[in-house]
Amino acid sequence: MKPIKLLPTAVTLLATLALAGPAAAADTDQKKLTAEVKDAIKAFQAADSSLKAIFKKAAGYAVFPTAGKGGFIVGGAHGTGQVYAGGKLLGTAKMTQVTVGAQIGGQAFAELIFFETKEALEKFK
């Protein structure tokens, strides 16, 4: 009889572990992305000190710390970043691009998008 009583407890424990694993991984990925975004912002500002004023003036901004693109005739690009307004994180964003034409190779880059108005930021969201 005791093994039958333990079955619901074991199932609950396994379900909890199965759900907590991906949640913990997502939290770690988000922390890593936040660190990469902060590093990218520092690199952008080191390359062009006038960006500090633009960060303060902008209604918001999106930072894609590492985007990659590549192709051979048909190509694509993808990156994950974060969107901010007033220096506060609003959420994550994904950038995807598909291209067709004369191309060969690959490239990694960082991208920064400023939103001059709240309307532009809302449209992006």
Short mmCIF file of N, CA, C and O in Angstrom, two decimals:
data_model
loop_
_atom_site.label_atom_id
_atom_site.label_comp_id
_atom_site.label_asym_id
_atom_site.label_seq_id
_atom_site.Cartn_x
_atom_site.Cartn_y
_atom_site.Cartn_z
N MET A 1 0.81 -1.19 0.00
CA MET A 1 0.00 0.00 0.00
C MET A 1 0.86 1.26 0.00
O MET A 1 0.47 2.24 -0.60
N LYS A 2 1.95 1.27 0.70
CA LYS A 2 2.77 2.46 0.80
C LYS A 2 3.28 2.94 -0.56
O LYS A 2 3.28 4.14 -0.80
N PRO A 3 3.71 2.06 -1.48
CA PRO A 3 4.16 2.56 -2.79
C PRO A 3 3.06 3.32 -3.53
O PRO A 3 3.33 4.29 -4.24
N ILE A 4 1.84 2.94 -3.37
CA ILE A 4 0.73 3.63 -4.04
C ILE A 4 0.57 5.04 -3.45
O ILE A 4 0.31 5.99 -4.17
N LYS A 5 0.75 5.21 -2.15
CA LYS A 5 0.64 6.52 -1.53
C LYS A 5 1.80 7.42 -1.95
O LYS A 5 1.65 8.64 -2.00
N LEU A 6 2.95 6.87 -2.22
CA LEU A 6 4.10 7.65 -2.62
C LEU A 6 4.01 8.08 -4.09
O LEU A 6 4.67 9.04 -4.48
N LEU A 7 3.23 7.38 -4.88
CA LEU A 7 3.14 7.70 -6.31
C LEU A 7 2.69 9.13 -6.58
O LEU A 7 3.36 9.83 -7.34
N PRO A 8 1.60 9.63 -5.96
CA PRO A 8 1.22 11.03 -6.21
C PRO A 8 2.31 12.02 -5.79
O PRO A 8 2.55 13.02 -6.46
N THR A 9 2.99 11.74 -4.69
CA THR A 9 4.06 12.62 -4.22
C THR A 9 5.22 12.61 -5.21
O THR A 9 5.77 13.65 -5.56
N ALA A 10 5.58 11.44 -5.71
CA ALA A 10 6.67 11.32 -6.67
C ALA A 10 6.32 12.03 -7.98
O ALA A 10 7.15 12.73 -8.55
N VAL A 11 5.09 11.86 -8.44
CA VAL A 11 4.66 12.53 -9.67
C VAL A 11 4.68 14.04 -9.50
O VAL A 11 5.16 14.78 -10.37
N THR A 12 4.22 14.53 -8.37
CA THR A 12 4.23 15.97 -8.09
C THR A 12 5.66 16.50 -8.04
O THR A 12 5.96 17.55 -8.61
N LEU A 13 6.55 15.77 -7.39
CA LEU A 13 7.94 16.18 -7.30
C LEU A 13 8.58 16.22 -8.68
O LEU A 13 9.26 17.19 -9.03
N LEU A 14 8.37 15.20 -9.48
CA LEU A 14 8.95 15.17 -10.83
C LEU A 14 8.38 16.29 -11.70
O LEU A 14 9.12 16.92 -12.46
N ALA A 15 7.10 16.55 -11.59
CA ALA A 15 6.49 17.63 -12.37
C ALA A 15 7.07 18.99 -11.96
O ALA A 15 7.35 19.84 -12.80
N THR A 16 7.27 19.18 -10.67
CA THR A 16 7.84 20.43 -10.18
C THR A 16 9.26 20.61 -10.69
O THR A 16 9.63 21.70 -11.15
N LEU A 17 10.05 19.56 -10.65
CA LEU A 17 11.42 19.63 -11.16
C LEU A 17 11.44 19.88 -12.67
O LEU A 17 12.27 20.63 -13.18
N ALA A 18 10.54 19.25 -13.38
CA ALA A 18 10.49 19.42 -14.83
C ALA A 18 10.12 20.85 -15.20
O ALA A 18 10.63 21.40 -16.18
N LEU A 19 9.24 21.47 -14.44
CA LEU A 19 8.84 22.85 -14.73
C LEU A 19 9.87 23.85 -14.22
O LEU A 19 10.06 24.90 -14.83
N ALA A 20 10.55 23.56 -13.14
CA ALA A 20 11.54 24.48 -12.58
C ALA A 20 12.80 24.53 -13.41
O ALA A 20 13.44 25.58 -13.51
N GLY A 21 13.17 23.44 -14.05
CA GLY A 21 14.38 23.40 -14.87
C GLY A 21 14.37 24.43 -15.99
O GLY A 21 15.25 25.28 -16.06
N PRO A 22 13.35 24.40 -16.88
CA PRO A 22 13.30 25.40 -17.94
C PRO A 22 13.15 26.83 -17.42
O PRO A 22 13.71 27.76 -17.98
N ALA A 23 12.44 27.01 -16.32
CA ALA A 23 12.28 28.36 -15.76
C ALA A 23 13.62 28.88 -15.26
O ALA A 23 13.95 30.04 -15.47
N ALA A 24 14.39 28.04 -14.62
CA ALA A 24 15.71 28.45 -14.14
C ALA A 24 16.64 28.75 -15.32
O ALA A 24 17.40 29.70 -15.29
N ALA A 25 16.56 27.94 -16.37
CA ALA A 25 17.38 28.18 -17.57
C ALA A 25 16.99 29.48 -18.23
O ALA A 25 17.85 30.25 -18.66
N ALA A 26 15.69 29.76 -18.29
CA ALA A 26 15.23 31.02 -18.90
C ALA A 26 15.71 32.21 -18.08
O ALA A 26 16.11 33.23 -18.64
N ASP A 27 15.70 32.08 -16.76
CA ASP A 27 16.18 33.15 -15.89
C ASP A 27 17.67 33.39 -16.11
O ASP A 27 18.12 34.53 -16.19
N THR A 28 18.44 32.31 -16.23
CA THR A 28 19.87 32.42 -16.49
C THR A 28 20.12 33.06 -17.84
O THR A 28 20.98 33.93 -17.97
N ASP A 29 19.36 32.65 -18.87
CA ASP A 29 19.50 33.24 -20.20
C ASP A 29 19.18 34.73 -20.17
O ASP A 29 19.86 35.52 -20.81
N GLN A 30 18.16 35.12 -19.41
CA GLN A 30 17.77 36.52 -19.32
C GLN A 30 18.86 37.34 -18.63
O GLN A 30 19.17 38.45 -19.05
N LYS A 31 19.46 36.79 -17.58
CA LYS A 31 20.55 37.48 -16.89
C LYS A 31 21.75 37.63 -17.81
O LYS A 31 22.40 38.67 -17.82
N LYS A 32 22.04 36.60 -18.58
CA LYS A 32 23.15 36.65 -19.53
C LYS A 32 22.88 37.71 -20.60
O LYS A 32 23.77 38.50 -20.94
N LEU A 33 21.66 37.75 -21.11
CA LEU A 33 21.28 38.74 -22.13
C LEU A 33 21.41 40.15 -21.56
O LEU A 33 21.94 41.05 -22.22
N THR A 34 20.95 40.36 -20.33
CA THR A 34 21.04 41.68 -19.69
C THR A 34 22.50 42.11 -19.57
O THR A 34 22.84 43.26 -19.84
N ALA A 35 23.37 41.20 -19.18
CA ALA A 35 24.80 41.51 -19.06
C ALA A 35 25.38 41.85 -20.44
O ALA A 35 26.16 42.81 -20.57
N GLU A 36 24.99 41.10 -21.46
CA GLU A 36 25.48 41.37 -22.82
C GLU A 36 24.98 42.73 -23.32
O GLU A 36 25.72 43.46 -23.98
N VAL A 37 23.73 43.07 -23.00
CA VAL A 37 23.17 44.37 -23.41
C VAL A 37 23.95 45.49 -22.74
O VAL A 37 24.33 46.48 -23.39
N LYS A 38 24.21 45.37 -21.43
CA LYS A 38 24.97 46.41 -20.72
C LYS A 38 26.37 46.56 -21.31
O LYS A 38 26.86 47.68 -21.48
N ASP A 39 27.01 45.44 -21.65
CA ASP A 39 28.34 45.50 -22.27
C ASP A 39 28.27 46.18 -23.64
O ASP A 39 29.16 46.96 -24.00
N ALA A 40 27.24 45.88 -24.41
CA ALA A 40 27.08 46.49 -25.74
C ALA A 40 26.87 48.00 -25.62
O ALA A 40 27.44 48.77 -26.39
N ILE A 41 26.06 48.41 -24.65
CA ILE A 41 25.83 49.85 -24.44
C ILE A 41 27.14 50.54 -24.11
O ILE A 41 27.45 51.61 -24.66
N LYS A 42 27.94 49.94 -23.22
CA LYS A 42 29.24 50.52 -22.88
C LYS A 42 30.14 50.62 -24.11
O LYS A 42 30.82 51.62 -24.30
N ALA A 43 30.12 49.60 -24.96
CA ALA A 43 30.94 49.60 -26.16
C ALA A 43 30.48 50.68 -27.14
O ALA A 43 31.30 51.39 -27.73
N PHE A 44 29.15 50.82 -27.31
CA PHE A 44 28.62 51.86 -28.18
C PHE A 44 29.04 53.24 -27.67
O PHE A 44 29.47 54.10 -28.44
N GLN A 45 28.90 53.46 -26.37
CA GLN A 45 29.24 54.76 -25.79
C GLN A 45 30.74 55.03 -25.83
O GLN A 45 31.16 56.18 -25.97
N ALA A 46 31.55 53.98 -25.71
CA ALA A 46 33.00 54.15 -25.81
C ALA A 46 33.40 54.54 -27.23
O ALA A 46 34.31 55.34 -27.43
N ALA A 47 32.68 54.00 -28.21
CA ALA A 47 32.97 54.31 -29.61
C ALA A 47 32.49 55.70 -29.99
O ALA A 47 33.07 56.36 -30.86
N ASP A 48 31.41 56.17 -29.35
CA ASP A 48 30.84 57.49 -29.66
C ASP A 48 30.23 58.08 -28.39
O ASP A 48 29.12 57.74 -28.01
N SER A 49 30.98 58.96 -27.75
CA SER A 49 30.54 59.52 -26.46
C SER A 49 29.27 60.37 -26.58
O SER A 49 28.58 60.59 -25.58
N SER A 50 28.92 60.84 -27.79
CA SER A 50 27.71 61.64 -27.95
C SER A 50 26.44 60.80 -27.75
O SER A 50 25.36 61.34 -27.58
N LEU A 51 26.59 59.49 -27.75
CA LEU A 51 25.42 58.62 -27.55
C LEU A 51 24.84 58.74 -26.15
O LEU A 51 23.65 58.50 -25.95
N LYS A 52 25.65 59.12 -25.16
CA LYS A 52 25.14 59.25 -23.79
C LYS A 52 23.97 60.23 -23.74
O LYS A 52 22.96 59.98 -23.09
N ALA A 53 24.10 61.34 -24.45
CA ALA A 53 23.01 62.34 -24.49
C ALA A 53 21.79 61.78 -25.21
O ALA A 53 20.65 62.06 -24.82
N ILE A 54 22.01 61.00 -26.24
CA ILE A 54 20.90 60.43 -27.00
C ILE A 54 20.14 59.40 -26.16
O ILE A 54 18.92 59.33 -26.21
N PHE A 55 20.87 58.62 -25.37
CA PHE A 55 20.22 57.66 -24.47
C PHE A 55 19.28 58.38 -23.51
O PHE A 55 18.18 57.92 -23.24
N LYS A 56 19.72 59.53 -22.99
CA LYS A 56 18.90 60.29 -22.03
C LYS A 56 17.70 60.94 -22.71
O LYS A 56 16.62 61.03 -22.13
N LYS A 57 17.89 61.40 -23.95
CA LYS A 57 16.85 62.13 -24.66
C LYS A 57 15.79 61.22 -25.30
O LYS A 57 14.63 61.59 -25.44
N ALA A 58 16.19 60.02 -25.67
CA ALA A 58 15.30 59.10 -26.40
C ALA A 58 14.11 58.66 -25.56
O ALA A 58 14.21 58.49 -24.35
N ALA A 59 12.98 58.44 -26.23
CA ALA A 59 11.80 57.90 -25.56
C ALA A 59 12.04 56.45 -25.16
O ALA A 59 11.45 55.94 -24.22
N GLY A 60 12.93 55.79 -25.85
CA GLY A 60 13.27 54.41 -25.56
C GLY A 60 14.34 53.93 -26.51
O GLY A 60 14.74 54.65 -27.44
N TYR A 61 14.81 52.72 -26.29
CA TYR A 61 15.81 52.15 -27.18
C TYR A 61 15.78 50.63 -27.09
O TYR A 61 15.33 50.06 -26.09
N ALA A 62 16.24 50.01 -28.16
CA ALA A 62 16.37 48.56 -28.21
C ALA A 62 17.83 48.24 -28.50
O ALA A 62 18.46 48.89 -29.33
N VAL A 63 18.36 47.27 -27.79
CA VAL A 63 19.75 46.87 -27.96
C VAL A 63 19.79 45.38 -28.28
O VAL A 63 19.25 44.57 -27.53
N PHE A 64 20.42 45.07 -29.40
CA PHE A 64 20.66 43.68 -29.80
C PHE A 64 22.17 43.47 -29.70
O PHE A 64 22.91 43.88 -30.59
N PRO A 65 22.65 42.88 -28.59
CA PRO A 65 24.09 42.80 -28.38
C PRO A 65 24.83 41.91 -29.37
O PRO A 65 25.97 42.19 -29.72
N THR A 66 24.19 40.86 -29.82
CA THR A 66 24.81 39.98 -30.79
C THR A 66 23.76 39.50 -31.77
O THR A 66 22.88 38.74 -31.41
N ALA A 67 23.89 39.99 -32.97
CA ALA A 67 23.02 39.51 -34.05
C ALA A 67 23.95 38.87 -35.07
O ALA A 67 25.10 39.28 -35.22
N GLY A 68 23.47 37.88 -35.74
CA GLY A 68 24.30 37.21 -36.74
C GLY A 68 23.55 37.11 -38.04
O GLY A 68 22.33 37.00 -38.07
N LYS A 69 24.30 37.20 -39.13
CA LYS A 69 23.68 37.00 -40.43
C LYS A 69 24.65 36.25 -41.31
O LYS A 69 25.86 36.31 -41.14
N GLY A 70 24.09 35.53 -42.24
CA GLY A 70 24.91 34.78 -43.17
C GLY A 70 24.07 34.29 -44.32
O GLY A 70 22.84 34.31 -44.26
N GLY A 71 24.75 33.90 -45.36
CA GLY A 71 24.00 33.38 -46.48
C GLY A 71 24.87 33.00 -47.65
O GLY A 71 26.04 33.35 -47.74
N PHE A 72 24.26 32.28 -48.53
CA PHE A 72 24.82 31.93 -49.83
C PHE A 72 23.65 32.00 -50.79
O PHE A 72 22.82 31.10 -50.86
N ILE A 73 23.52 33.09 -51.48
CA ILE A 73 22.42 33.47 -52.36
C ILE A 73 21.18 33.78 -51.52
O ILE A 73 20.64 34.87 -51.58
N VAL A 74 20.73 32.84 -50.70
CA VAL A 74 19.64 33.11 -49.76
C VAL A 74 20.29 33.26 -48.40
O VAL A 74 21.13 32.46 -48.01
N GLY A 75 19.90 34.31 -47.66
CA GLY A 75 20.52 34.55 -46.37
C GLY A 75 19.50 34.87 -45.30
O GLY A 75 18.31 35.01 -45.57
N GLY A 76 19.98 34.99 -44.12
CA GLY A 76 19.11 35.33 -43.01
C GLY A 76 19.90 35.93 -41.87
O GLY A 76 21.13 35.83 -41.83
N ALA A 77 19.20 36.60 -41.00
CA ALA A 77 19.81 37.21 -39.82
C ALA A 77 18.87 37.03 -38.65
O ALA A 77 17.65 36.94 -38.83
N HIS A 78 19.45 36.97 -37.47
CA HIS A 78 18.63 36.82 -36.26
C HIS A 78 19.39 37.37 -35.06
O HIS A 78 20.60 37.23 -34.97
N GLY A 79 18.66 37.97 -34.16
CA GLY A 79 19.24 38.45 -32.92
C GLY A 79 18.17 38.62 -31.86
O GLY A 79 17.00 38.82 -32.17
N THR A 80 18.58 38.54 -30.60
CA THR A 80 17.69 38.76 -29.48
C THR A 80 18.24 39.92 -28.67
O THR A 80 19.45 39.99 -28.43
N GLY A 81 17.35 40.82 -28.26
CA GLY A 81 17.80 41.98 -27.51
C GLY A 81 16.78 42.38 -26.47
O GLY A 81 15.83 41.64 -26.18
N GLN A 82 16.99 43.55 -25.91
CA GLN A 82 16.10 44.08 -24.88
C GLN A 82 15.66 45.49 -25.24
O GLN A 82 16.41 46.23 -25.87
N VAL A 83 14.46 45.84 -24.80
CA VAL A 83 13.88 47.16 -25.06
C VAL A 83 13.75 47.90 -23.75
O VAL A 83 13.27 47.35 -22.75
N TYR A 84 14.18 49.17 -23.75
CA TYR A 84 14.17 50.01 -22.56
C TYR A 84 13.43 51.31 -22.82
O TYR A 84 13.43 51.83 -23.93
N ALA A 85 12.85 51.86 -21.76
CA ALA A 85 12.27 53.21 -21.78
C ALA A 85 12.56 53.82 -20.42
O ALA A 85 12.33 53.17 -19.39
N GLY A 86 13.09 55.03 -20.42
CA GLY A 86 13.43 55.67 -19.15
C GLY A 86 14.46 54.89 -18.35
O GLY A 86 14.44 54.93 -17.13
N GLY A 87 15.31 54.15 -19.04
CA GLY A 87 16.32 53.35 -18.36
C GLY A 87 15.80 52.08 -17.73
O GLY A 87 16.54 51.33 -17.12
N LYS A 88 14.50 51.80 -17.90
CA LYS A 88 13.89 50.59 -17.31
C LYS A 88 13.59 49.57 -18.41
O LYS A 88 13.10 49.91 -19.47
N LEU A 89 13.87 48.32 -18.09
CA LEU A 89 13.63 47.23 -19.03
C LEU A 89 12.13 47.03 -19.26
O LEU A 89 11.38 46.86 -18.31
N LEU A 90 11.73 47.07 -20.53
CA LEU A 90 10.34 46.81 -20.88
C LEU A 90 10.13 45.34 -21.26
O LEU A 90 9.07 44.78 -21.02
N GLY A 91 11.13 44.74 -21.90
CA GLY A 91 11.00 43.35 -22.32
C GLY A 91 12.06 43.00 -23.34
O GLY A 91 12.98 43.77 -23.61
N THR A 92 11.90 41.82 -23.91
CA THR A 92 12.85 41.35 -24.92
C THR A 92 12.25 41.53 -26.32
O THR A 92 11.04 41.63 -26.47
N ALA A 93 13.13 41.54 -27.29
CA ALA A 93 12.72 41.66 -28.69
C ALA A 93 13.58 40.73 -29.53
O ALA A 93 14.73 40.45 -29.18
N LYS A 94 13.00 40.27 -30.61
CA LYS A 94 13.74 39.42 -31.55
C LYS A 94 13.74 40.10 -32.91
O LYS A 94 12.74 40.68 -33.31
N MET A 95 14.86 40.02 -33.57
CA MET A 95 15.02 40.60 -34.90
C MET A 95 15.32 39.44 -35.86
O MET A 95 16.20 38.62 -35.59
N THR A 96 14.57 39.39 -36.95
CA THR A 96 14.77 38.35 -37.95
C THR A 96 14.72 38.99 -39.33
O THR A 96 13.90 39.87 -39.58
N GLN A 97 15.59 38.54 -40.22
CA GLN A 97 15.65 39.08 -41.57
C GLN A 97 15.95 37.95 -42.55
O GLN A 97 16.73 37.05 -42.25
N VAL A 98 15.31 38.00 -43.70
CA VAL A 98 15.59 37.06 -44.77
C VAL A 98 15.93 37.87 -46.01
O VAL A 98 15.27 38.86 -46.32
N THR A 99 16.99 37.46 -46.71
CA THR A 99 17.41 38.17 -47.92
C THR A 99 17.64 37.18 -49.05
O THR A 99 17.97 36.02 -48.83
N VAL A 100 17.46 37.66 -50.27
CA VAL A 100 17.72 36.87 -51.46
C VAL A 100 18.51 37.74 -52.42
O VAL A 100 18.17 38.90 -52.63
N GLY A 101 19.57 37.19 -52.97
CA GLY A 101 20.38 37.95 -53.92
C GLY A 101 21.83 37.56 -53.81
O GLY A 101 22.18 36.61 -53.13
N ALA A 102 22.68 38.30 -54.49
CA ALA A 102 24.11 38.01 -54.51
C ALA A 102 24.71 38.21 -53.12
O ALA A 102 24.79 39.34 -52.64
N GLN A 103 25.07 37.14 -52.48
CA GLN A 103 25.67 37.21 -51.14
C GLN A 103 26.37 35.91 -50.82
O GLN A 103 25.97 34.85 -51.29
N ILE A 104 27.40 36.01 -50.03
CA ILE A 104 28.10 34.83 -49.53
C ILE A 104 28.86 35.24 -48.28
O ILE A 104 29.42 36.32 -48.21
N GLY A 105 28.79 34.42 -47.24
CA GLY A 105 29.53 34.71 -46.02
C GLY A 105 28.65 34.89 -44.82
O GLY A 105 27.45 34.64 -44.85
N GLY A 106 29.27 35.38 -43.77
CA GLY A 106 28.56 35.58 -42.52
C GLY A 106 29.11 36.79 -41.78
O GLY A 106 30.19 37.28 -42.09
N GLN A 107 28.37 37.25 -40.83
CA GLN A 107 28.75 38.43 -40.07
C GLN A 107 28.05 38.44 -38.73
O GLN A 107 26.90 38.02 -38.63
N ALA A 108 28.73 38.90 -37.72
CA ALA A 108 28.12 39.12 -36.40
C ALA A 108 28.22 40.61 -36.10
O ALA A 108 29.23 41.24 -36.42
N PHE A 109 27.19 41.16 -35.51
CA PHE A 109 27.17 42.59 -35.24
C PHE A 109 26.26 42.88 -34.06
O PHE A 109 25.46 42.04 -33.64
N ALA A 110 26.38 44.08 -33.52
CA ALA A 110 25.49 44.57 -32.47
C ALA A 110 24.66 45.69 -33.09
O ALA A 110 25.13 46.41 -33.97
N GLU A 111 23.42 45.81 -32.64
CA GLU A 111 22.52 46.83 -33.20
C GLU A 111 21.85 47.61 -32.08
O GLU A 111 21.46 47.05 -31.07
N LEU A 112 21.74 48.92 -32.32
CA LEU A 112 21.12 49.83 -31.36
C LEU A 112 20.08 50.64 -32.10
O LEU A 112 20.37 51.23 -33.14
N ILE A 113 18.85 50.65 -31.58
CA ILE A 113 17.76 51.40 -32.19
C ILE A 113 17.24 52.40 -31.16
O ILE A 113 16.85 52.00 -30.06
N PHE A 114 17.23 53.68 -31.53
CA PHE A 114 16.66 54.71 -30.66
C PHE A 114 15.26 55.06 -31.14
O PHE A 114 15.01 55.12 -32.34
N PHE A 115 14.36 55.31 -30.21
CA PHE A 115 13.00 55.76 -30.53
C PHE A 115 12.88 57.21 -30.07
O PHE A 115 13.01 57.51 -28.88
N GLU A 116 12.65 58.12 -31.01
CA GLU A 116 12.59 59.54 -30.70
C GLU A 116 11.31 59.92 -29.97
O GLU A 116 11.30 60.85 -29.17
N THR A 117 10.22 59.20 -30.26
CA THR A 117 8.93 59.54 -29.65
C THR A 117 8.33 58.32 -28.96
O THR A 117 8.66 57.18 -29.29
N LYS A 118 7.40 58.58 -28.05
CA LYS A 118 6.68 57.49 -27.39
C LYS A 118 5.85 56.71 -28.40
O LYS A 118 5.68 55.50 -28.28
N GLU A 119 5.34 57.42 -29.42
CA GLU A 119 4.54 56.76 -30.45
C GLU A 119 5.38 55.75 -31.23
O GLU A 119 4.92 54.64 -31.53
N ALA A 120 6.60 56.13 -31.55
CA ALA A 120 7.50 55.20 -32.26
C ALA A 120 7.81 53.98 -31.41
O ALA A 120 7.83 52.84 -31.90
N LEU A 121 8.02 54.19 -30.12
CA LEU A 121 8.27 53.09 -29.20
C LEU A 121 7.06 52.18 -29.11
O LEU A 121 7.18 50.95 -29.17
N GLU A 122 5.88 52.77 -29.00
CA GLU A 122 4.64 51.97 -28.93
C GLU A 122 4.44 51.16 -30.20
O GLU A 122 4.01 50.01 -30.15
N LYS A 123 4.72 51.76 -31.34
CA LYS A 123 4.58 51.05 -32.63
C LYS A 123 5.53 49.86 -32.68
O LYS A 123 5.19 48.79 -33.15
N PHE A 124 6.75 50.04 -32.16
CA PHE A 124 7.73 48.96 -32.13
C PHE A 124 7.26 47.84 -31.22
O PHE A 124 7.38 46.68 -31.55
N LYS A 125 6.68 48.22 -30.06
CA LYS A 125 6.22 47.20 -29.11
C LYS A 125 5.08 46.40 -29.71
O LYS A 125 4.93 45.24 -29.53
#
